[in-house]
PDB file of C-alpha atoms in Angstrom:
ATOM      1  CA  UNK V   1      -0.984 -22.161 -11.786  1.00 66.00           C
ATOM      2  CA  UNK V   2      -1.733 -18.223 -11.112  1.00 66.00           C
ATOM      3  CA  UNK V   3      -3.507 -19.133  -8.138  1.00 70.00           C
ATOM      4  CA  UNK V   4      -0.628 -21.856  -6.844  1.00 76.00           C
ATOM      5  CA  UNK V   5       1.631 -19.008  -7.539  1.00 70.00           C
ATOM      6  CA  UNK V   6      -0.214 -16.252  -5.435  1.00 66.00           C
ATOM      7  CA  UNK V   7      -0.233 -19.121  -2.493  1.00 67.00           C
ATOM      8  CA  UNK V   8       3.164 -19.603  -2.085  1.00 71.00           C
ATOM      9  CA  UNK V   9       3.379 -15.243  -2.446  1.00 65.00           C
ATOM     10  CA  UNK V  10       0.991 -15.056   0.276  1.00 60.00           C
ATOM     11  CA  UNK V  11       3.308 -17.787   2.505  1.00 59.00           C
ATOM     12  CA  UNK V  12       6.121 -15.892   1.812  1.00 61.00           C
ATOM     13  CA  UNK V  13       7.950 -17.315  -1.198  1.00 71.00           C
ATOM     14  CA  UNK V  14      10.058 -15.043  -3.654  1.00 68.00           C
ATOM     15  CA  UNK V  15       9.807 -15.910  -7.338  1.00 74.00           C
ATOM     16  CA  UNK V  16      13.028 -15.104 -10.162  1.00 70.00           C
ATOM     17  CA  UNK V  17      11.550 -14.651 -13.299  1.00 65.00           C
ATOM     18  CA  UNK V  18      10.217 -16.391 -15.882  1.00 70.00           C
ATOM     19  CA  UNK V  19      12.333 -14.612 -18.243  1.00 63.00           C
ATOM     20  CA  UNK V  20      11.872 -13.755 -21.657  1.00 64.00           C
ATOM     21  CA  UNK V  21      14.261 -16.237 -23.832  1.00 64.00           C
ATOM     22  CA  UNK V  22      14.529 -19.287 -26.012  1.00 66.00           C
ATOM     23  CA  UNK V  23      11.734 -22.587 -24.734  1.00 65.00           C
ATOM     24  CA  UNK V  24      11.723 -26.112 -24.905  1.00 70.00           C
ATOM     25  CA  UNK V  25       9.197 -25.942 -27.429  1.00 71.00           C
ATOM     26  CA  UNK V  26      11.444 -24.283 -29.711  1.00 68.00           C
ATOM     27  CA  UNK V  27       9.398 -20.662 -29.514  1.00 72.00           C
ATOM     28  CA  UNK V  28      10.808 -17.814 -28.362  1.00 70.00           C
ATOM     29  CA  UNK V  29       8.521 -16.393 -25.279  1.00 64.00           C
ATOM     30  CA  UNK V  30       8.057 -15.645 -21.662  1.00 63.00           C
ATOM     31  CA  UNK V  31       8.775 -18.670 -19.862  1.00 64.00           C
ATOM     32  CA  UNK V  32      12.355 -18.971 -19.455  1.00 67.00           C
ATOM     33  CA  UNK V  33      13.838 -19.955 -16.307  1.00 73.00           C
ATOM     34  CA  UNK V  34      16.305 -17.229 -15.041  1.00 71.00           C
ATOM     35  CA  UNK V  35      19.688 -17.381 -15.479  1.00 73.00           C
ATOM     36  CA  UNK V  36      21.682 -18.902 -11.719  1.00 78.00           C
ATOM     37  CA  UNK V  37      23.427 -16.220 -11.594  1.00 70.00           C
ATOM     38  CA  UNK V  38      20.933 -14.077 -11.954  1.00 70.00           C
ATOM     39  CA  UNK V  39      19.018 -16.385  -8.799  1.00 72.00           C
ATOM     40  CA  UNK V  40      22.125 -16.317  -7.049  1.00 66.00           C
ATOM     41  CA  UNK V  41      22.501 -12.285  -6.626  1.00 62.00           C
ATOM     42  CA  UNK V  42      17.828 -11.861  -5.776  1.00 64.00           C
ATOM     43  CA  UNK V  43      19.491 -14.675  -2.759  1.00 65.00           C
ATOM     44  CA  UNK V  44      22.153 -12.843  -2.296  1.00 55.00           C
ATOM     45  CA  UNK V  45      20.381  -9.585  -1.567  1.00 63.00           C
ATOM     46  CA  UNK V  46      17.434 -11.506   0.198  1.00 63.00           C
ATOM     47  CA  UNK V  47      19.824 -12.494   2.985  1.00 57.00           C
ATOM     48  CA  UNK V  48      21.684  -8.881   3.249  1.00 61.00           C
ATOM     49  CA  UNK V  49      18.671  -7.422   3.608  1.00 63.00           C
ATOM     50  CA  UNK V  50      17.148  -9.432   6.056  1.00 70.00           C
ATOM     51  CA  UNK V  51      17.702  -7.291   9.392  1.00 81.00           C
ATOM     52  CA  UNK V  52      18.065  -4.071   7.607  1.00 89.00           C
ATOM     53  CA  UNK V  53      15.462  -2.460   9.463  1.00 95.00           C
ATOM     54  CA  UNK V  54      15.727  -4.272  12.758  1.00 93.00           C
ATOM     55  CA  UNK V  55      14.949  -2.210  15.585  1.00 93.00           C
ATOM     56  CA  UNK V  56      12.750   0.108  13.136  1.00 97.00           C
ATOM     57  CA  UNK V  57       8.655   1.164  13.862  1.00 98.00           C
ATOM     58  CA  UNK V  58       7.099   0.853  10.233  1.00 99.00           C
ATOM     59  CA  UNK V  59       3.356   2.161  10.906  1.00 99.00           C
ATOM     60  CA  UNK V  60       1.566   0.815   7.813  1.00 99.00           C
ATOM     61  CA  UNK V  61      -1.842   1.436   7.340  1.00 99.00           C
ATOM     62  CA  UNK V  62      -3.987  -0.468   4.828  1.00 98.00           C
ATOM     63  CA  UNK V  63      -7.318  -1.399   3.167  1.00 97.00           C
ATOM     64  CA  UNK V  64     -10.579   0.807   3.067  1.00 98.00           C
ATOM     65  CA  UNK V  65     -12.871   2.713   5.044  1.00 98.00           C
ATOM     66  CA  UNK V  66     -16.766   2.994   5.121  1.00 98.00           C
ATOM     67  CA  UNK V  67     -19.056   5.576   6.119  1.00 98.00           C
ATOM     68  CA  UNK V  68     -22.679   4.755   6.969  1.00 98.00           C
ATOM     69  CA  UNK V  69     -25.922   6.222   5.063  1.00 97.00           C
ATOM     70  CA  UNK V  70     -28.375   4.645   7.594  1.00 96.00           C
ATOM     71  CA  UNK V  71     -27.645   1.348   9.748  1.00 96.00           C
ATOM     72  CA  UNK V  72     -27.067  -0.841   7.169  1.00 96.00           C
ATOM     73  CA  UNK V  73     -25.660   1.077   3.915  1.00 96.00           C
ATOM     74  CA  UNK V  74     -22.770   2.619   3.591  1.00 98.00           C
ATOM     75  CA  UNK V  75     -20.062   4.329   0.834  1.00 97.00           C
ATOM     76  CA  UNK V  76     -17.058   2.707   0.203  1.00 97.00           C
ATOM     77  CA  UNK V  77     -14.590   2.033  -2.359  1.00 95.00           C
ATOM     78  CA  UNK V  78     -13.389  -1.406  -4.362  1.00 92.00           C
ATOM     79  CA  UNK V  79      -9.641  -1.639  -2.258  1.00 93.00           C
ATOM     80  CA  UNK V  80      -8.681  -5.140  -1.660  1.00 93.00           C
ATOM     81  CA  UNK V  81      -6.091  -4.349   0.987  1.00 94.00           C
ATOM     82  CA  UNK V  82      -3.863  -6.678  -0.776  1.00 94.00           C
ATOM     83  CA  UNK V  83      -0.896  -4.111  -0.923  1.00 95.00           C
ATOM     84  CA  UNK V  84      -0.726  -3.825   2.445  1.00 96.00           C
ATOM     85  CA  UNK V  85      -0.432  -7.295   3.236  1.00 95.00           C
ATOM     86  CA  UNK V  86       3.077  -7.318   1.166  1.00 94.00           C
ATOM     87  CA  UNK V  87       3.830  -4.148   2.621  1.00 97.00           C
ATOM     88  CA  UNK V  88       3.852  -5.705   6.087  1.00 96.00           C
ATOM     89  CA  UNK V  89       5.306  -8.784   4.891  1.00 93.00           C
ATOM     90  CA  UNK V  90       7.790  -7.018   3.408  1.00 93.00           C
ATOM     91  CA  UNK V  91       8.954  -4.920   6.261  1.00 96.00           C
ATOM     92  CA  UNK V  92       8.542  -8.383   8.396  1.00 93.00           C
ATOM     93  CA  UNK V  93      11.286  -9.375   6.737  1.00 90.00           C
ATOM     94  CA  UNK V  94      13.605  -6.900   6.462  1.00 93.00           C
ATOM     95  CA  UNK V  95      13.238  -6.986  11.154  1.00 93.00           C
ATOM     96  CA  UNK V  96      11.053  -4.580  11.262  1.00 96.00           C
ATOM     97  CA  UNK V  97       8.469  -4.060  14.235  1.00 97.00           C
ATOM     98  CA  UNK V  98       5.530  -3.648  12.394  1.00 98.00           C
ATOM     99  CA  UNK V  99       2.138  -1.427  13.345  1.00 98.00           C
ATOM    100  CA  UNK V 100      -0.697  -2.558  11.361  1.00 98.00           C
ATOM    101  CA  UNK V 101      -4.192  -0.016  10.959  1.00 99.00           C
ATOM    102  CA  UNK V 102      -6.299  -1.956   9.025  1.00 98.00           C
ATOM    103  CA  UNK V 103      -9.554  -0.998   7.736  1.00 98.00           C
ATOM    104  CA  UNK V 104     -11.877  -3.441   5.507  1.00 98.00           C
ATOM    105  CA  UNK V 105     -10.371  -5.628   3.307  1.00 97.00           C
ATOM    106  CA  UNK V 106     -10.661  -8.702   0.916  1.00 93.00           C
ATOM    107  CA  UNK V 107      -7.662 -10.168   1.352  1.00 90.00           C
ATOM    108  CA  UNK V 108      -6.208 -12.522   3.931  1.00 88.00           C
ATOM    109  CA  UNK V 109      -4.826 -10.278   6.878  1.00 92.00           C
ATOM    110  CA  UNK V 110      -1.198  -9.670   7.683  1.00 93.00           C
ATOM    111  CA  UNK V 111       0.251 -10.846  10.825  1.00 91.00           C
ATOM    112  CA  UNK V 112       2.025  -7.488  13.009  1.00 94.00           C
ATOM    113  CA  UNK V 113       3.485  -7.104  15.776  1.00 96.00           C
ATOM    114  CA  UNK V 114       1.108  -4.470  16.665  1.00 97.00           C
ATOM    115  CA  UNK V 115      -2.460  -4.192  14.931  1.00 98.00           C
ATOM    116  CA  UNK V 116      -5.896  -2.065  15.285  1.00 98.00           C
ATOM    117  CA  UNK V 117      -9.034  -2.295  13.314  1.00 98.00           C
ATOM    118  CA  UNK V 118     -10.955   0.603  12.342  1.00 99.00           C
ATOM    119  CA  UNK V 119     -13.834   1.095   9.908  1.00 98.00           C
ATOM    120  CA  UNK V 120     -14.916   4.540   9.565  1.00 98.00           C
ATOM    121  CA  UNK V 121     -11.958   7.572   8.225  1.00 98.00           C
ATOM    122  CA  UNK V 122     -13.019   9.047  11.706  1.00 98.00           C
ATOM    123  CA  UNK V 123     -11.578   6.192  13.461  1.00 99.00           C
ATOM    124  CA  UNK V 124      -8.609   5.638  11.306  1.00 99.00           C
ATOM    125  CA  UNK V 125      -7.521   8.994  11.706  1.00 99.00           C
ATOM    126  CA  UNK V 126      -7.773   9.290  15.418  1.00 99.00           C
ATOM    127  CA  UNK V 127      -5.725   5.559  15.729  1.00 99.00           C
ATOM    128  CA  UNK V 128      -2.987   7.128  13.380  1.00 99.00           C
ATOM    129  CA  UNK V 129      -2.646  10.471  14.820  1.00 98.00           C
ATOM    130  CA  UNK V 130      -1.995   8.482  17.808  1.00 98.00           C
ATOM    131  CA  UNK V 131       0.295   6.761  17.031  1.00 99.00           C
ATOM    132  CA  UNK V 132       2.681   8.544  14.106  1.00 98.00           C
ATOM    133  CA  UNK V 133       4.420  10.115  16.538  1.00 98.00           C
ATOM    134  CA  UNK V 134       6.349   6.626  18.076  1.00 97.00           C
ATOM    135  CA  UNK V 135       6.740   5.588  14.088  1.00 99.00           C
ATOM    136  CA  UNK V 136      10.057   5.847  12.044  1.00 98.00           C
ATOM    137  CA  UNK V 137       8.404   5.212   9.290  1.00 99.00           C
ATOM    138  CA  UNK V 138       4.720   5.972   8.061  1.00 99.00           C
ATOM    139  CA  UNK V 139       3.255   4.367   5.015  1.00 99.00           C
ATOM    140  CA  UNK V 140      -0.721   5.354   3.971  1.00 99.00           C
ATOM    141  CA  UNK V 141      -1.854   2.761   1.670  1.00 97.00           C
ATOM    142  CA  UNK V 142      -5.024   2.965   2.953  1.00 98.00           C
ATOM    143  CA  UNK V 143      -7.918   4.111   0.698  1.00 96.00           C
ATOM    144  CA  UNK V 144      -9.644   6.039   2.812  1.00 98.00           C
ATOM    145  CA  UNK V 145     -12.965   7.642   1.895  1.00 96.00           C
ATOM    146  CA  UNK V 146     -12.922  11.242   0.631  1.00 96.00           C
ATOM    147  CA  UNK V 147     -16.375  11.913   1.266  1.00 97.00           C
ATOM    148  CA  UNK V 148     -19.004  11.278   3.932  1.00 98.00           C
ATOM    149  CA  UNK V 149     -22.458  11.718   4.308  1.00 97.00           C
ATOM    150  CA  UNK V 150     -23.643  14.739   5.938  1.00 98.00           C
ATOM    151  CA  UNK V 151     -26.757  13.273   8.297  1.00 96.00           C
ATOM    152  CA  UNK V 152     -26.570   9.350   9.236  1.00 96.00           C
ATOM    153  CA  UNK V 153     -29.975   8.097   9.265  1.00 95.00           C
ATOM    154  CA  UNK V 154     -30.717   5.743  12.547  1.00 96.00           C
ATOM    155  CA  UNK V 155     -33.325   4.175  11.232  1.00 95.00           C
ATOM    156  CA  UNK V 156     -32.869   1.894   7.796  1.00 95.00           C
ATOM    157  CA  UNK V 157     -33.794   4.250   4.583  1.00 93.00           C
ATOM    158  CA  UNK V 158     -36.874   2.588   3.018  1.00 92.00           C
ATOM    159  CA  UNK V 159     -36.927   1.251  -0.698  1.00 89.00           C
ATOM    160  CA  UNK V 160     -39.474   3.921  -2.532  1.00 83.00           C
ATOM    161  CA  UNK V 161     -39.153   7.630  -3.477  1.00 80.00           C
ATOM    162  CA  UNK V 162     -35.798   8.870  -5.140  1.00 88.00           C
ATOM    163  CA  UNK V 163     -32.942   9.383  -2.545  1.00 88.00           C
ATOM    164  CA  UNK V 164     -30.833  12.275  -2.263  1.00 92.00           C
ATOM    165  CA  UNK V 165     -27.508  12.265   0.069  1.00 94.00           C
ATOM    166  CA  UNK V 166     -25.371  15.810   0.473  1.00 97.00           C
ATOM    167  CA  UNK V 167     -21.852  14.455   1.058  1.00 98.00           C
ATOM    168  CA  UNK V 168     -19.407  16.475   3.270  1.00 98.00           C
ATOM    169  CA  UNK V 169     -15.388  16.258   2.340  1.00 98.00           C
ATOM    170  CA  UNK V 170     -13.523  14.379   4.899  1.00 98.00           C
ATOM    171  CA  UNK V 171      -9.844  15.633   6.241  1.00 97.00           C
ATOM    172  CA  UNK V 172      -6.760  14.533   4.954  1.00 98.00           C
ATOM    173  CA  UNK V 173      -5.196  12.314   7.061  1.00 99.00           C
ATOM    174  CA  UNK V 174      -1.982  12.454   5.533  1.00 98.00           C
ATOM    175  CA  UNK V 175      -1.562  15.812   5.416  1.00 98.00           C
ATOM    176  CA  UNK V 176      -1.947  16.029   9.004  1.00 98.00           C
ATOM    177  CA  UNK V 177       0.832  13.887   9.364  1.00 98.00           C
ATOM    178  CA  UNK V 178       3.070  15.395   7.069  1.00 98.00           C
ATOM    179  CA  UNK V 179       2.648  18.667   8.506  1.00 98.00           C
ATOM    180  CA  UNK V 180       3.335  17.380  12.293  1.00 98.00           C
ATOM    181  CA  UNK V 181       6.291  15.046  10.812  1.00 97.00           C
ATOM    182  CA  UNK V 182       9.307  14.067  13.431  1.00 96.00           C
ATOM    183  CA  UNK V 183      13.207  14.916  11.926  1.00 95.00           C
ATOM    184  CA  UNK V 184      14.414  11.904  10.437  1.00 95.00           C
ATOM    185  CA  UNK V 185      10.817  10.262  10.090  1.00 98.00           C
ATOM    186  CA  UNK V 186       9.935   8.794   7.055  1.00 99.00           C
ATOM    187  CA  UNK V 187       6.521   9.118   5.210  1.00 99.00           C
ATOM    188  CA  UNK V 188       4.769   7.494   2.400  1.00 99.00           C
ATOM    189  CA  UNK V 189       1.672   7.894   0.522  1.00 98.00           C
ATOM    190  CA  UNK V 190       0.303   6.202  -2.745  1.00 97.00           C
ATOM    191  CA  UNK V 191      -1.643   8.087  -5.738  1.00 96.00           C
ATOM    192  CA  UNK V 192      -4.251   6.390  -7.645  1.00 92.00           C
ATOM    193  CA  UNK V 193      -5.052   8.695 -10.400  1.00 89.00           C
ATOM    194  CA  UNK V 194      -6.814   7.875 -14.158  1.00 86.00           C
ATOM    195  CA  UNK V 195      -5.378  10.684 -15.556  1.00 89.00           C
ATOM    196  CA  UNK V 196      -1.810  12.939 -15.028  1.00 94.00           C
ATOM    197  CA  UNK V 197      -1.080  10.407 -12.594  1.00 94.00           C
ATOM    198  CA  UNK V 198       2.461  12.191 -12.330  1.00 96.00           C
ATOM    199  CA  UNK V 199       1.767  15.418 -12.201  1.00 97.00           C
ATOM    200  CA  UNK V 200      -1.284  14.746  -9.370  1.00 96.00           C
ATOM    201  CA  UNK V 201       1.839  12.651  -7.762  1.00 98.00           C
ATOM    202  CA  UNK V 202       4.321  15.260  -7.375  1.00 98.00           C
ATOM    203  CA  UNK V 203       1.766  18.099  -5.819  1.00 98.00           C
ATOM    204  CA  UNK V 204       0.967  15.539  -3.440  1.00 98.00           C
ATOM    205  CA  UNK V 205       4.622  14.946  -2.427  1.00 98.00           C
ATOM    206  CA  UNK V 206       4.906  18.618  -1.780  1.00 98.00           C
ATOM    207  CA  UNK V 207       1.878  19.227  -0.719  1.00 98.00           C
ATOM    208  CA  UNK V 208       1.644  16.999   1.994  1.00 98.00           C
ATOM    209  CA  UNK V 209       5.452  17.113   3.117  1.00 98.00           C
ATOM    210  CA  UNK V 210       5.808  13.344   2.262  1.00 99.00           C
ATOM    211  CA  UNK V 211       9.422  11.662   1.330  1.00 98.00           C
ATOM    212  CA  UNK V 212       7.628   9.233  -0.979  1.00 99.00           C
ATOM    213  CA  UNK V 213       5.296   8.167  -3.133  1.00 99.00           C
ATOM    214  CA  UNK V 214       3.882   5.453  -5.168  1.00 98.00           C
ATOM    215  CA  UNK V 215       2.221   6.351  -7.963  1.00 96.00           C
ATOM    216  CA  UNK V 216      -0.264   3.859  -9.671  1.00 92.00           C
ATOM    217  CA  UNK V 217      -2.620   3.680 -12.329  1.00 89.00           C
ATOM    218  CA  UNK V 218      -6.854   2.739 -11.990  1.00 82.00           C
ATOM    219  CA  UNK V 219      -6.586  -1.230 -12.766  1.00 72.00           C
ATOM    220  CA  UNK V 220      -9.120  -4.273 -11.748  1.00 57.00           C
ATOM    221  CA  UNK V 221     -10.086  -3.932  -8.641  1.00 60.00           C
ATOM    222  CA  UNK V 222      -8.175  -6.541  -6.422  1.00 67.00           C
ATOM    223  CA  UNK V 223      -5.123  -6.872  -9.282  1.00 78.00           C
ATOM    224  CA  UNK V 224      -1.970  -8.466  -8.295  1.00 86.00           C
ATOM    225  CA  UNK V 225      -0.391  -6.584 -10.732  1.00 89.00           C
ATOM    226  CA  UNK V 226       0.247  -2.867 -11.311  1.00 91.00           C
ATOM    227  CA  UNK V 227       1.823   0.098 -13.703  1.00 93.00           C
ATOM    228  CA  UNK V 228       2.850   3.047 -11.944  1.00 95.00           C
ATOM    229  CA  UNK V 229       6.322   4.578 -10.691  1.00 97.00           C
ATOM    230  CA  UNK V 230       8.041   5.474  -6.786  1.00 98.00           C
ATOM    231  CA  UNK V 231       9.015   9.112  -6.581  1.00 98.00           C
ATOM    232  CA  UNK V 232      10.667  10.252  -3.638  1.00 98.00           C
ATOM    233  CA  UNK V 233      11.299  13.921  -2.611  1.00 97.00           C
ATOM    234  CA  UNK V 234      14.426  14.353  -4.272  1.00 97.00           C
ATOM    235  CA  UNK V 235      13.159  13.879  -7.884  1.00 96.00           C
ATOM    236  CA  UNK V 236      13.985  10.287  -8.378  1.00 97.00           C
ATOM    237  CA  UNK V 237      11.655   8.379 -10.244  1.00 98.00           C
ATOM    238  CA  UNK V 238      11.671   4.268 -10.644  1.00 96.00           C
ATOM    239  CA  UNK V 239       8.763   3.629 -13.151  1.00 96.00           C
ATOM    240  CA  UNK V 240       7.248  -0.567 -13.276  1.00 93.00           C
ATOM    241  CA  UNK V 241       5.087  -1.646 -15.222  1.00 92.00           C
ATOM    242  CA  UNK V 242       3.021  -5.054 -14.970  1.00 89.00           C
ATOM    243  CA  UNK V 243       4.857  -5.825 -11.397  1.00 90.00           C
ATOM    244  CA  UNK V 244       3.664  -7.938  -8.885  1.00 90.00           C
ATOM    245  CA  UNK V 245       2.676  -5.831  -5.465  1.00 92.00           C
ATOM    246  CA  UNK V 246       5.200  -7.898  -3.803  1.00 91.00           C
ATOM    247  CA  UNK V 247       7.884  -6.542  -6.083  1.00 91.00           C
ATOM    248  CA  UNK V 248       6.769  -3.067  -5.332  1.00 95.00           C
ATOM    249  CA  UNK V 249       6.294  -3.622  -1.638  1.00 95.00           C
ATOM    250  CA  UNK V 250      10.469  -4.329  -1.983  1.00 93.00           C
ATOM    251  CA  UNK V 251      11.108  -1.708  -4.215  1.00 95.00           C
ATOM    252  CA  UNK V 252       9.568   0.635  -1.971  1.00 98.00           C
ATOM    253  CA  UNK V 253      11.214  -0.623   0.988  1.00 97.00           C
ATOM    254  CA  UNK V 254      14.584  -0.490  -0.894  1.00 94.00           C
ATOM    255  CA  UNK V 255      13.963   3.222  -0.809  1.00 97.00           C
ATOM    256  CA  UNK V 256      12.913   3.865   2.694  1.00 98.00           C
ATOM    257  CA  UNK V 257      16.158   1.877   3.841  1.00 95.00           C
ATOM    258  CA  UNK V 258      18.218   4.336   1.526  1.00 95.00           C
ATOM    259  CA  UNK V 259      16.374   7.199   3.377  1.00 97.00           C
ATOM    260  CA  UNK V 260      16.746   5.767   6.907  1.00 95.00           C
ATOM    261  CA  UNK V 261      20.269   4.966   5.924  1.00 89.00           C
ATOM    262  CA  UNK V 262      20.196   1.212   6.602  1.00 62.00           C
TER     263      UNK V 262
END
């Protein structure tokens, strides 16, 4: 059924409830089928929001970067690139004209208007950079690798004596394009944090001049579903917990259209 469920996500089907309530069976459980009136607003607001952000660039950049040790290894990091595919869907939705960096992912790709492929966090920067400036809106969901090797071998390592790699720190991306940000633009960034996941959130908001963030916690990698809270630059804080990333991909762009006042 999970699976069936995530198919008809994936094609673009929104799902009301279950809700918590009174079963068949006589128990008392999730399982409930939501109220019609409760169906009837989720339509409701579906169809208003439908060409809110017609006319709108939404530059969404998703998935995960690699950085080579020798011609065939490289570091990387467990990101499915699932949340950007609702991201993108999402904004699809809503009109949007959608610009899609995508790095490596384990997830069916979204479809965009626009969309470039990049591996490495050298490549994904210089594609963004390039391209922020034509963007109303920016969102980095993209986990992009904080560290890189500092010599590349050309030749494949061979298996034998103990290896030892010196990793460099790689620029932030975002930060770059929160300090060059356009009046009236619109940026986004997530935090994935084990630990003070709020507090990391809000020096990153400030830090890197960003309007908003999404704040989640370490779960399975790949997870539909996630805990964590949007905080945008004015304090406010919406807090989920156990939500699909669809959900959250409208949350989030219920929040950018308050910002770009649509």
């Amino acid at each position: 059924l999970r699976e069936n469920v995530e198919k008809l996500r994936a094609a673009g089907v929104h799902f009301v409830g279950p809700v918590e309530g009174a079963l068949s069976s006589g128990d008392t459980g999730m399982g409930r089928m939501a109220d019609p009136e409760e169906i009837l607003k989720f339509s409701e607001k579906l169809l208003e929001e439908a060409g809110k952000l017609k006319g709108k660039k939404i530059l969404i950049a998703y998935g995960r970067t690699e950085e080579e040790i020798d011609p065939v290894r490289v570091i990387t990091n467990r990101s499915s690139g699932k949340m950007g595919y609702y991201l993108a869907e999402r904004a699809k939705a809503m009109g949007a004209h959608t610009i899609l960096v995508e790095g490596e992912i384990s997830y069916q790709p979204p479809v965009g208007d626009e969309k470039h492929k990049v591996r490495t966090h050298a490549q994904m920067r210089e594609v963004l950079i390039k391209l922020a400036p034509q963007a109303d809106v920016i969102i980095m969901s993209a986990a992009v690798s904080d560290f890189r090797p500092e010599i590349r071998s050309e030749e494949k390592i061979k298996r034998g004596k103990a290896l030892q790699l010196t990793l460099v720190p790689t620029g932030d991306i975002l930060a770059e394009i929160g300090k060059n940000k356009k009046k009236g633009q619109v940026v986004v960034g997530f935090a994935l944090e084990s630990q003070n996941l709020e507090e990391v959130a809000r020096e990153k908001l400030d830090r890197k001049n960003l309007d908003i963030i999404v704040g989640n916690t370490l779960d399975a990698p790949g997870s539909d579903f996630i805990d964590g809270f949007i905080l945008d630059r004015n304090g406010n804080l919406t807090e989920f917990k156990g939500r699909h990333k669809a959900e959250v991909a409208s949350a989030l762009f219920e929040k950018i259209a308050e910002f770009l006042g649509a």
